[in-house]
Amino acid sequence: MRIDIITIFPEMFEGPFSHSIIKRAQEKGLAEIHLHQLRDFTNDKHRKVDDYAFSGGAGMVMMIEPVARAIEHLQEQRHYDEVIYTSPDGELLDQPMANRLSTLENIIILCGHYKGIDERIREHLITREISIGNYVLSGGELAAAVITDAVVRLIPGVLGNEVSALTDSFQNNLVSPPVYTRPRDFRGWKVPDILLSGNEKRIEEWKFEQSVERTKKRRPGLLKNEEQ
Ligand code: ADE
């Protein structure tokens, strides 16, 4: 899978993409992540990519020309399945959406900034708008990093253990059961006996019950499919 990110702060991605699973996915050739400086696509001598909004009001608006040029420059080279814009008023990212995105070949993520982008970009060039939660970030870069992380780890072969992505919280609308490691007893805080029993079938049943109980208690909306 190839992900092209258009941003005015490419350096913000250096940390998140150069560690752990996302780093390994790139090294294995399973994910290609390309960062593009939006300012490289402006003809303005000051490399300006924002301007005042018509009708006034507070805040600057991302200009149409550099964004259109950046997106179209990429689209001239290959087909993109989605051109995503990160925005607090987009569709909320959830696990089913991450699953679907992970099956795509090429996607563009445009990081929003300032007061937003010229609406005509959303109308004509963007195919999907995604929010990572009901709060406002200072820019779309962290959202783009979150989307990329959630998606890349699902690409087959990225996680060492193939089943582990399928047993994540939220797959099947359930949160994960509790997990334990050594020691069996820490200050009298004990690992549940069942996990030490060696009875695989009963352990699987226990884990499922725990998942259901936890979901009821912590995230009941998931069971009713209410959570967005
Ligand atoms: N940009 C600012 N806030 C955001 C959010 N919650 N999700 C995605 N992009 C954003």
PDB file of N, CA and C in Angstrom, residues 113-209:
ATOM      1  N   HIS A 113      -5.378  22.659   7.676  1.00  0.00           N
ATOM      2  CA  HIS A 113      -4.732  23.662   8.540  1.00  0.00           C
ATOM      3  C   HIS A 113      -5.512  24.943   8.548  1.00  0.00           C
ATOM      4  N   TYR A 114      -5.121  25.865   9.388  1.00  0.00           N
ATOM      5  CA  TYR A 114      -5.773  27.173   9.481  1.00  0.00           C
ATOM      6  C   TYR A 114      -7.270  26.969   9.741  1.00  0.00           C
ATOM      7  N   LYS A 115      -8.081  27.783   9.091  1.00  0.00           N
ATOM      8  CA  LYS A 115      -9.529  27.700   9.319  1.00  0.00           C
ATOM      9  C   LYS A 115     -10.147  26.598   8.453  1.00  0.00           C
ATOM     10  N   GLY A 116      -9.333  25.995   7.601  1.00  0.00           N
ATOM     11  CA  GLY A 116      -9.858  24.971   6.707  1.00  0.00           C
ATOM     12  C   GLY A 116      -9.299  25.163   5.314  1.00  0.00           C
ATOM     13  N   ILE A 117      -9.846  24.413   4.362  1.00  0.00           N
ATOM     14  CA  ILE A 117      -9.384  24.573   2.987  1.00  0.00           C
ATOM     15  C   ILE A 117     -10.511  25.142   2.155  1.00  0.00           C
ATOM     16  N   ASP A 118     -10.143  25.788   1.073  1.00  0.00           N
ATOM     17  CA  ASP A 118     -11.135  26.319   0.145  1.00  0.00           C
ATOM     18  C   ASP A 118     -12.143  25.203  -0.167  1.00  0.00           C
ATOM     19  N   GLU A 119     -13.406  25.520   0.007  1.00  0.00           N
ATOM     20  CA  GLU A 119     -14.464  24.508  -0.119  1.00  0.00           C
ATOM     21  C   GLU A 119     -14.442  23.787  -1.469  1.00  0.00           C
ATOM     22  N   ARG A 120     -13.972  24.473  -2.511  1.00  0.00           N
ATOM     23  CA  ARG A 120     -13.979  23.847  -3.840  1.00  0.00           C
ATOM     24  C   ARG A 120     -13.050  22.643  -3.923  1.00  0.00           C
ATOM     25  N   ILE A 121     -12.031  22.615  -3.046  1.00  0.00           N
ATOM     26  CA  ILE A 121     -11.155  21.427  -3.005  1.00  0.00           C
ATOM     27  C   ILE A 121     -11.962  20.244  -2.484  1.00  0.00           C
ATOM     28  N   ARG A 122     -12.738  20.505  -1.437  1.00  0.00           N
ATOM     29  CA  ARG A 122     -13.546  19.421  -0.864  1.00  0.00           C
ATOM     30  C   ARG A 122     -14.565  18.927  -1.888  1.00  0.00           C
ATOM     31  N   GLU A 123     -15.132  19.857  -2.625  1.00  0.00           N
ATOM     32  CA  GLU A 123     -16.175  19.467  -3.596  1.00  0.00           C
ATOM     33  C   GLU A 123     -15.606  18.678  -4.763  1.00  0.00           C
ATOM     34  N   HIS A 124     -14.428  19.080  -5.248  1.00  0.00           N
ATOM     35  CA  HIS A 124     -13.956  18.538  -6.523  1.00  0.00           C
ATOM     36  C   HIS A 124     -12.802  17.549  -6.416  1.00  0.00           C
ATOM     37  N   LEU A 125     -12.018  17.613  -5.355  1.00  0.00           N
ATOM     38  CA  LEU A 125     -10.805  16.789  -5.340  1.00  0.00           C
ATOM     39  C   LEU A 125     -10.763  15.764  -4.205  1.00  0.00           C
ATOM     40  N   ILE A 126     -11.516  16.028  -3.155  1.00  0.00           N
ATOM     41  CA  ILE A 126     -11.479  15.128  -1.987  1.00  0.00           C
ATOM     42  C   ILE A 126     -12.570  14.063  -2.128  1.00  0.00           C
ATOM     43  N   THR A 127     -12.206  12.808  -1.824  1.00  0.00           N
ATOM     44  CA  THR A 127     -13.224  11.748  -1.922  1.00  0.00           C
ATOM     45  C   THR A 127     -13.720  11.316  -0.544  1.00  0.00           C
ATOM     46  N   ARG A 128     -12.987  11.654   0.511  1.00  0.00           N
ATOM     47  CA  ARG A 128     -13.388  11.213   1.843  1.00  0.00           C
ATOM     48  C   ARG A 128     -12.800  12.150   2.892  1.00  0.00           C
ATOM     49  N   GLU A 129     -13.609  12.515   3.870  1.00  0.00           N
ATOM     50  CA  GLU A 129     -13.124  13.401   4.931  1.00  0.00           C
ATOM     51  C   GLU A 129     -13.181  12.624   6.241  1.00  0.00           C
ATOM     52  N   ILE A 130     -12.084  12.640   6.971  1.00  0.00           N
ATOM     53  CA  ILE A 130     -12.016  11.811   8.175  1.00  0.00           C
ATOM     54  C   ILE A 130     -11.638  12.653   9.387  1.00  0.00           C
ATOM     55  N   SER A 131     -12.375  12.435  10.475  1.00  0.00           N
ATOM     56  CA  SER A 131     -12.049  13.022  11.776  1.00  0.00           C
ATOM     57  C   SER A 131     -11.556  11.905  12.679  1.00  0.00           C
ATOM     58  N   ILE A 132     -10.593  12.197  13.538  1.00  0.00           N
ATOM     59  CA  ILE A 132     -10.154  11.138  14.467  1.00  0.00           C
ATOM     60  C   ILE A 132     -10.826  11.281  15.829  1.00  0.00           C
ATOM     61  N   GLY A 133     -11.701  12.237  16.005  1.00  0.00           N
ATOM     62  CA  GLY A 133     -12.402  12.352  17.284  1.00  0.00           C
ATOM     63  C   GLY A 133     -13.075  13.703  17.395  1.00  0.00           C
ATOM     64  N   ASN A 134     -13.974  13.796  18.337  1.00  0.00           N
ATOM     65  CA  ASN A 134     -14.752  15.025  18.494  1.00  0.00           C
ATOM     66  C   ASN A 134     -14.023  16.059  19.343  1.00  0.00           C
ATOM     67  N   TYR A 135     -12.929  16.527  18.812  1.00  0.00           N
ATOM     68  CA  TYR A 135     -12.141  17.590  19.434  1.00  0.00           C
ATOM     69  C   TYR A 135     -11.354  18.224  18.303  1.00  0.00           C
ATOM     70  N   VAL A 136     -10.856  19.411  18.533  1.00  0.00           N
ATOM     71  CA  VAL A 136     -10.159  20.104  17.447  1.00  0.00           C
ATOM     72  C   VAL A 136      -8.660  20.122  17.722  1.00  0.00           C
ATOM     73  N   LEU A 137      -7.904  19.596  16.777  1.00  0.00           N
ATOM     74  CA  LEU A 137      -6.437  19.613  16.848  1.00  0.00           C
ATOM     75  C   LEU A 137      -5.936  20.886  16.184  1.00  0.00           C
ATOM     76  N   SER A 138      -4.674  21.192  16.410  1.00  0.00           N
ATOM     77  CA  SER A 138      -4.161  22.420  15.806  1.00  0.00           C
ATOM     78  C   SER A 138      -3.810  22.237  14.333  1.00  0.00           C
ATOM     79  N   GLY A 139      -3.882  21.025  13.850  1.00  0.00           N
ATOM     80  CA  GLY A 139      -3.641  20.777  12.427  1.00  0.00           C
ATOM     81  C   GLY A 139      -3.959  19.323  12.124  1.00  0.00           C
ATOM     82  N   GLY A 140      -3.944  18.976  10.851  1.00  0.00           N
ATOM     83  CA  GLY A 140      -4.334  17.623  10.472  1.00  0.00           C
ATOM     84  C   GLY A 140      -3.210  16.599  10.527  1.00  0.00           C
ATOM     85  N   GLU A 141      -1.987  17.041  10.873  1.00  0.00           N
ATOM     86  CA  GLU A 141      -0.852  16.105  10.819  1.00  0.00           C
ATOM     87  C   GLU A 141      -1.008  14.944  11.803  1.00  0.00           C
ATOM     88  N   LEU A 142      -1.393  15.265  13.046  1.00  0.00           N
ATOM     89  CA  LEU A 142      -1.521  14.173  14.017  1.00  0.00           C
ATOM     90  C   LEU A 142      -2.640  13.229  13.589  1.00  0.00           C
ATOM     91  N   ALA A 143      -3.702  13.789  13.020  1.00  0.00           N
ATOM     92  CA  ALA A 143      -4.801  12.939  12.537  1.00  0.00           C
ATOM     93  C   ALA A 143      -4.302  12.040  11.406  1.00  0.00           C
ATOM     94  N   ALA A 144      -3.513  12.597  10.490  1.00  0.00           N
ATOM     95  CA  ALA A 144      -2.992  11.795   9.374  1.00  0.00           C
ATOM     96  C   ALA A 144      -2.082  10.681   9.895  1.00  0.00           C
ATOM     97  N   ALA A 145      -1.309  10.996  10.932  1.00  0.00           N
ATOM     98  CA  ALA A 145      -0.424   9.969  11.505  1.00  0.00           C
ATOM     99  C   ALA A 145      -1.253   8.862  12.165  1.00  0.00           C
ATOM    100  N   VAL A 146      -2.318   9.252  12.836  1.00  0.00           N
ATOM    101  CA  VAL A 146      -3.188   8.252  13.495  1.00  0.00           C
ATOM    102  C   VAL A 146      -3.846   7.357  12.440  1.00  0.00           C
ATOM    103  N   ILE A 147      -4.369   7.975  11.399  1.00  0.00           N
ATOM    104  CA  ILE A 147      -5.024   7.189  10.337  1.00  0.00           C
ATOM    105  C   ILE A 147      -4.009   6.219   9.728  1.00  0.00           C
ATOM    106  N   THR A 148      -2.822   6.726   9.419  1.00  0.00           N
ATOM    107  CA  THR A 148      -1.787   5.889   8.795  1.00  0.00           C
ATOM    108  C   THR A 148      -1.429   4.720   9.704  1.00  0.00           C
ATOM    109  N   ASP A 149      -1.252   4.996  10.980  1.00  0.00           N
ATOM    110  CA  ASP A 149      -0.884   3.925  11.918  1.00  0.00           C
ATOM    111  C   ASP A 149      -1.978   2.868  11.993  1.00  0.00           C
ATOM    112  N   ALA A 150      -3.225   3.336  12.151  1.00  0.00           N
ATOM    113  CA  ALA A 150      -4.346   2.391  12.292  1.00  0.00           C
ATOM    114  C   ALA A 150      -4.493   1.519  11.050  1.00  0.00           C
ATOM    115  N   VAL A 151      -4.170   2.070   9.888  1.00  0.00           N
ATOM    116  CA  VAL A 151      -4.358   1.360   8.625  1.00  0.00           C
ATOM    117  C   VAL A 151      -3.168   0.438   8.323  1.00  0.00           C
ATOM    118  N   VAL A 152      -1.958   0.969   8.471  1.00  0.00           N
ATOM    119  CA  VAL A 152      -0.766   0.207   8.058  1.00  0.00           C
ATOM    120  C   VAL A 152      -0.614  -1.077   8.869  1.00  0.00           C
ATOM    121  N   ARG A 153      -0.912  -1.017  10.162  1.00  0.00           N
ATOM    122  CA  ARG A 153      -0.735  -2.221  10.976  1.00  0.00           C
ATOM    123  C   ARG A 153      -1.671  -3.351  10.561  1.00  0.00           C
ATOM    124  N   LEU A 154      -2.715  -3.024   9.782  1.00  0.00           N
ATOM    125  CA  LEU A 154      -3.678  -4.043   9.349  1.00  0.00           C
ATOM    126  C   LEU A 154      -3.286  -4.703   8.024  1.00  0.00           C
ATOM    127  N   ILE A 155      -2.289  -4.145   7.345  1.00  0.00           N
ATOM    128  CA  ILE A 155      -1.881  -4.730   6.053  1.00  0.00           C
ATOM    129  C   ILE A 155      -1.310  -6.128   6.330  1.00  0.00           C
ATOM    130  N   PRO A 156      -1.788  -7.139   5.601  1.00  0.00           N
ATOM    131  CA  PRO A 156      -1.310  -8.499   5.859  1.00  0.00           C
ATOM    132  C   PRO A 156       0.218  -8.574   5.819  1.00  0.00           C
ATOM    133  N   GLY A 157       0.773  -9.220   6.836  1.00  0.00           N
ATOM    134  CA  GLY A 157       2.235  -9.389   6.896  1.00  0.00           C
ATOM    135  C   GLY A 157       2.926  -8.344   7.751  1.00  0.00           C
ATOM    136  N   VAL A 158       2.217  -7.258   8.087  1.00  0.00           N
ATOM    137  CA  VAL A 158       2.868  -6.203   8.870  1.00  0.00           C
ATOM    138  C   VAL A 158       3.060  -6.648  10.322  1.00  0.00           C
ATOM    139  N   LEU A 159       2.031  -7.204  10.913  1.00  0.00           N
ATOM    140  CA  LEU A 159       2.183  -7.696  12.287  1.00  0.00           C
ATOM    141  C   LEU A 159       2.769  -9.092  12.215  1.00  0.00           C
ATOM    142  N   GLY A 160       3.701  -9.376  13.116  1.00  0.00           N
ATOM    143  CA  GLY A 160       4.347 -10.682  13.107  1.00  0.00           C
ATOM    144  C   GLY A 160       3.313 -11.795  13.187  1.00  0.00           C
ATOM    145  N   ASN A 161       2.433 -11.658  14.154  1.00  0.00           N
ATOM    146  CA  ASN A 161       1.435 -12.691  14.374  1.00  0.00           C
ATOM    147  C   ASN A 161       0.169 -12.316  13.617  1.00  0.00           C
ATOM    148  N   GLU A 162      -0.130 -13.076  12.555  1.00  0.00           N
ATOM    149  CA  GLU A 162      -1.235 -12.728  11.668  1.00  0.00           C
ATOM    150  C   GLU A 162      -2.576 -12.560  12.380  1.00  0.00           C
ATOM    151  N   VAL A 163      -2.772 -13.340  13.458  1.00  0.00           N
ATOM    152  CA  VAL A 163      -4.091 -13.237  14.090  1.00  0.00           C
ATOM    153  C   VAL A 163      -4.202 -12.006  14.976  1.00  0.00           C
ATOM    154  N   SER A 164      -3.085 -11.387  15.318  1.00  0.00           N
ATOM    155  CA  SER A 164      -3.206 -10.382  16.363  1.00  0.00           C
ATOM    156  C   SER A 164      -4.030  -9.164  15.977  1.00  0.00           C
ATOM    157  N   ALA A 165      -4.010  -8.780  14.692  1.00  0.00           N
ATOM    158  CA  ALA A 165      -4.850  -7.633  14.314  1.00  0.00           C
ATOM    159  C   ALA A 165      -6.319  -7.996  14.420  1.00  0.00           C
ATOM    160  N   LEU A 166      -6.626  -9.259  14.155  1.00  0.00           N
ATOM    161  CA  LEU A 166      -8.034  -9.668  14.204  1.00  0.00           C
ATOM    162  C   LEU A 166      -8.559  -9.766  15.626  1.00  0.00           C
ATOM    163  N   THR A 167      -7.652  -9.901  16.590  1.00  0.00           N
ATOM    164  CA  THR A 167      -8.110 -10.009  17.972  1.00  0.00           C
ATOM    165  C   THR A 167      -7.980  -8.676  18.709  1.00  0.00           C
ATOM    166  N   ASP A 168      -7.693  -7.601  17.987  1.00  0.00           N
ATOM    167  CA  ASP A 168      -7.639  -6.277  18.617  1.00  0.00           C
ATOM    168  C   ASP A 168      -8.989  -5.906  19.208  1.00  0.00           C
ATOM    169  N   SER A 169      -8.936  -4.972  20.150  1.00  0.00           N
ATOM    170  CA  SER A 169     -10.179  -4.346  20.565  1.00  0.00           C
ATOM    171  C   SER A 169     -10.859  -3.757  19.342  1.00  0.00           C
ATOM    172  N   PHE A 170     -12.185  -3.771  19.354  1.00  0.00           N
ATOM    173  CA  PHE A 170     -13.043  -3.160  18.328  1.00  0.00           C
ATOM    174  C   PHE A 170     -13.280  -4.035  17.120  1.00  0.00           C
ATOM    175  N   GLN A 171     -12.392  -5.029  16.868  1.00  0.00           N
ATOM    176  CA  GLN A 171     -12.753  -5.963  15.813  1.00  0.00           C
ATOM    177  C   GLN A 171     -13.916  -6.723  16.441  1.00  0.00           C
ATOM    178  N   ASN A 172     -14.965  -6.985  15.715  1.00  0.00           N
ATOM    179  CA  ASN A 172     -16.198  -7.598  16.230  1.00  0.00           C
ATOM    180  C   ASN A 172     -16.907  -6.739  17.266  1.00  0.00           C
ATOM    181  N   ASN A 173     -16.625  -5.466  17.289  1.00  0.00           N
ATOM    182  CA  ASN A 173     -17.305  -4.561  18.228  1.00  0.00           C
ATOM    183  C   ASN A 173     -17.140  -4.950  19.692  1.00  0.00           C
ATOM    184  N   LEU A 174     -16.032  -5.576  20.032  1.00  0.00           N
ATOM    185  CA  LEU A 174     -15.764  -5.899  21.436  1.00  0.00           C
ATOM    186  C   LEU A 174     -14.400  -5.351  21.824  1.00  0.00           C
ATOM    187  N   VAL A 175     -14.252  -4.927  23.065  1.00  0.00           N
ATOM    188  CA  VAL A 175     -12.921  -4.532  23.518  1.00  0.00           C
ATOM    189  C   VAL A 175     -12.159  -5.803  23.925  1.00  0.00           C
ATOM    190  N   SER A 176     -10.849  -5.692  24.028  1.00  0.00           N
ATOM    191  CA  SER A 176     -10.032  -6.878  24.317  1.00  0.00           C
ATOM    192  C   SER A 176     -10.213  -7.357  25.753  1.00  0.00           C
ATOM    193  N   PRO A 177     -10.008  -8.664  25.981  1.00  0.00           N
ATOM    194  CA  PRO A 177     -10.014  -9.180  27.356  1.00  0.00           C
ATOM    195  C   PRO A 177      -8.732  -8.753  28.065  1.00  0.00           C
ATOM    196  N   PRO A 178      -8.683  -8.865  29.410  1.00  0.00           N
ATOM    197  CA  PRO A 178      -7.445  -8.514  30.109  1.00  0.00           C
ATOM    198  C   PRO A 178      -6.331  -9.507  29.768  1.00  0.00           C
ATOM    199  N   VAL A 179      -5.100  -9.038  29.839  1.00  0.00           N
ATOM    200  CA  VAL A 179      -3.955  -9.929  29.605  1.00  0.00           C
ATOM    201  C   VAL A 179      -2.999  -9.822  30.795  1.00  0.00           C
ATOM    202  N   TYR A 180      -2.226 -10.872  31.001  1.00  0.00           N
ATOM    203  CA  TYR A 180      -1.290 -10.939  32.140  1.00  0.00           C
ATOM    204  C   TYR A 180       0.024 -11.540  31.679  1.00  0.00           C
ATOM    205  N   THR A 181       1.083 -11.230  32.397  1.00  0.00           N
ATOM    206  CA  THR A 181       2.346 -11.927  32.160  1.00  0.00           C
ATOM    207  C   THR A 181       3.002 -12.219  33.519  1.00  0.00           C
ATOM    208  N   ARG A 182       4.200 -12.779  33.505  1.00  0.00           N
ATOM    209  CA  ARG A 182       4.838 -13.150  34.768  1.00  0.00           C
ATOM    210  C   ARG A 182       5.127 -11.929  35.644  1.00  0.00           C
ATOM    211  N   PRO A 183       5.145 -12.022  36.941  1.00  0.00           N
ATOM    212  CA  PRO A 183       4.969 -13.250  37.730  1.00  0.00           C
ATOM    213  C   PRO A 183       3.487 -13.591  37.937  1.00  0.00           C
ATOM    214  N   ARG A 184       3.240 -14.836  38.301  1.00  0.00           N
ATOM    215  CA  ARG A 184       1.861 -15.274  38.555  1.00  0.00           C
ATOM    216  C   ARG A 184       1.257 -14.558  39.742  1.00  0.00           C
ATOM    217  N   ASP A 185       2.122 -14.213  40.688  1.00  0.00           N
ATOM    218  CA  ASP A 185       1.645 -13.571  41.921  1.00  0.00           C
ATOM    219  C   ASP A 185       2.564 -12.392  42.222  1.00  0.00           C
ATOM    220  N   PHE A 186       2.008 -11.202  42.220  1.00  0.00           N
ATOM    221  CA  PHE A 186       2.775 -10.005  42.567  1.00  0.00           C
ATOM    222  C   PHE A 186       2.084  -9.358  43.755  1.00  0.00           C
ATOM    223  N   ARG A 187       2.737  -9.384  44.917  1.00  0.00           N
ATOM    224  CA  ARG A 187       2.165  -8.834  46.161  1.00  0.00           C
ATOM    225  C   ARG A 187       0.801  -9.423  46.482  1.00  0.00           C
ATOM    226  N   GLY A 188       0.561 -10.654  46.072  1.00  0.00           N
ATOM    227  CA  GLY A 188      -0.752 -11.258  46.313  1.00  0.00           C
ATOM    228  C   GLY A 188      -1.767 -10.903  45.228  1.00  0.00           C
ATOM    229  N   TRP A 189      -1.374 -10.108  44.247  1.00  0.00           N
ATOM    230  CA  TRP A 189      -2.268  -9.792  43.115  1.00  0.00           C
ATOM    231  C   TRP A 189      -2.070 -10.919  42.104  1.00  0.00           C
ATOM    232  N   LYS A 190      -3.106 -11.768  41.995  1.00  0.00           N
ATOM    233  CA  LYS A 190      -2.889 -13.031  41.264  1.00  0.00           C
ATOM    234  C   LYS A 190      -3.447 -13.010  39.852  1.00  0.00           C
ATOM    235  N   VAL A 191      -2.786 -13.769  38.999  1.00  0.00           N
ATOM    236  CA  VAL A 191      -3.292 -14.010  37.646  1.00  0.00           C
ATOM    237  C   VAL A 191      -4.474 -14.975  37.787  1.00  0.00           C
ATOM    238  N   PRO A 192      -5.596 -14.755  37.089  1.00  0.00           N
ATOM    239  CA  PRO A 192      -6.733 -15.674  37.202  1.00  0.00           C
ATOM    240  C   PRO A 192      -6.320 -17.125  36.927  1.00  0.00           C
ATOM    241  N   ASP A 193      -6.773 -18.049  37.793  1.00  0.00           N
ATOM    242  CA  ASP A 193      -6.388 -19.462  37.686  1.00  0.00           C
ATOM    243  C   ASP A 193      -6.638 -20.028  36.294  1.00  0.00           C
ATOM    244  N   ILE A 194      -7.755 -19.647  35.725  1.00  0.00           N
ATOM    245  CA  ILE A 194      -8.147 -20.212  34.429  1.00  0.00           C
ATOM    246  C   ILE A 194      -7.029 -20.068  33.386  1.00  0.00           C
ATOM    247  N   LEU A 195      -6.304 -18.957  33.434  1.00  0.00           N
ATOM    248  CA  LEU A 195      -5.263 -18.718  32.427  1.00  0.00           C
ATOM    249  C   LEU A 195      -4.051 -19.619  32.623  1.00  0.00           C
ATOM    250  N   LEU A 196      -3.966 -20.213  33.807  1.00  0.00           N
ATOM    251  CA  LEU A 196      -2.835 -21.100  34.088  1.00  0.00           C
ATOM    252  C   LEU A 196      -3.252 -22.564  33.959  1.00  0.00           C
ATOM    253  N   SER A 197      -4.540 -22.785  33.602  1.00  0.00           N
ATOM    254  CA  SER A 197      -5.084 -24.149  33.622  1.00  0.00           C
ATOM    255  C   SER A 197      -4.618 -24.993  32.439  1.00  0.00           C
ATOM    256  N   GLY A 198      -4.210 -24.354  31.357  1.00  0.00           N
ATOM    257  CA  GLY A 198      -3.806 -25.125  30.170  1.00  0.00           C
ATOM    258  C   GLY A 198      -4.999 -25.616  29.356  1.00  0.00           C
ATOM    259  N   ASN A 199      -6.215 -25.335  29.804  1.00  0.00           N
ATOM    260  CA  ASN A 199      -7.405 -25.780  29.070  1.00  0.00           C
ATOM    261  C   ASN A 199      -7.781 -24.723  28.012  1.00  0.00           C
ATOM    262  N   GLU A 200      -7.286 -24.941  26.790  1.00  0.00           N
ATOM    263  CA  GLU A 200      -7.413 -23.924  25.731  1.00  0.00           C
ATOM    264  C   GLU A 200      -8.857 -23.510  25.480  1.00  0.00           C
ATOM    265  N   LYS A 201      -9.745 -24.521  25.465  1.00  0.00           N
ATOM    266  CA  LYS A 201     -11.143 -24.233  25.129  1.00  0.00           C
ATOM    267  C   LYS A 201     -11.769 -23.338  26.191  1.00  0.00           C
ATOM    268  N   ARG A 202     -11.540 -23.708  27.455  1.00  0.00           N
ATOM    269  CA  ARG A 202     -12.123 -22.904  28.543  1.00  0.00           C
ATOM    270  C   ARG A 202     -11.487 -21.522  28.596  1.00  0.00           C
ATOM    271  N   ILE A 203     -10.202 -21.447  28.257  1.00  0.00           N
ATOM    272  CA  ILE A 203      -9.528 -20.136  28.253  1.00  0.00           C
ATOM    273  C   ILE A 203     -10.151 -19.236  27.183  1.00  0.00           C
ATOM    274  N   GLU A 204     -10.401 -19.794  25.999  1.00  0.00           N
ATOM    275  CA  GLU A 204     -11.022 -18.999  24.922  1.00  0.00           C
ATOM    276  C   GLU A 204     -12.405 -18.525  25.351  1.00  0.00           C
ATOM    277  N   GLU A 205     -13.171 -19.425  26.006  1.00  0.00           N
ATOM    278  CA  GLU A 205     -14.520 -19.032  26.473  1.00  0.00           C
ATOM    279  C   GLU A 205     -14.415 -17.898  27.492  1.00  0.00           C
ATOM    280  N   TRP A 206     -13.458 -18.048  28.407  1.00  0.00           N
ATOM    281  CA  TRP A 206     -13.253 -17.017  29.449  1.00  0.00           C
ATOM    282  C   TRP A 206     -12.914 -15.671  28.815  1.00  0.00           C
ATOM    283  N   LYS A 207     -12.025 -15.722  27.823  1.00  0.00           N
ATOM    284  CA  LYS A 207     -11.614 -14.466  27.169  1.00  0.00           C
ATOM    285  C   LYS A 207     -12.812 -13.799  26.497  1.00  0.00           C
ATOM    286  N   PHE A 208     -13.625 -14.609  25.846  1.00  0.00           N
ATOM    287  CA  PHE A 208     -14.798 -14.048  25.164  1.00  0.00           C
ATOM    288  C   PHE A 208     -15.752 -13.417  26.190  1.00  0.00           C
ATOM    289  N   GLU A 209     -16.002 -14.166  27.297  1.00  0.00           N
ATOM    290  CA  GLU A 209     -16.896 -13.617  28.344  1.00  0.00           C
ATOM    291  C   GLU A 209     -16.341 -12.296  28.893  1.00  0.00           C
TER     292      GLU A 209
END
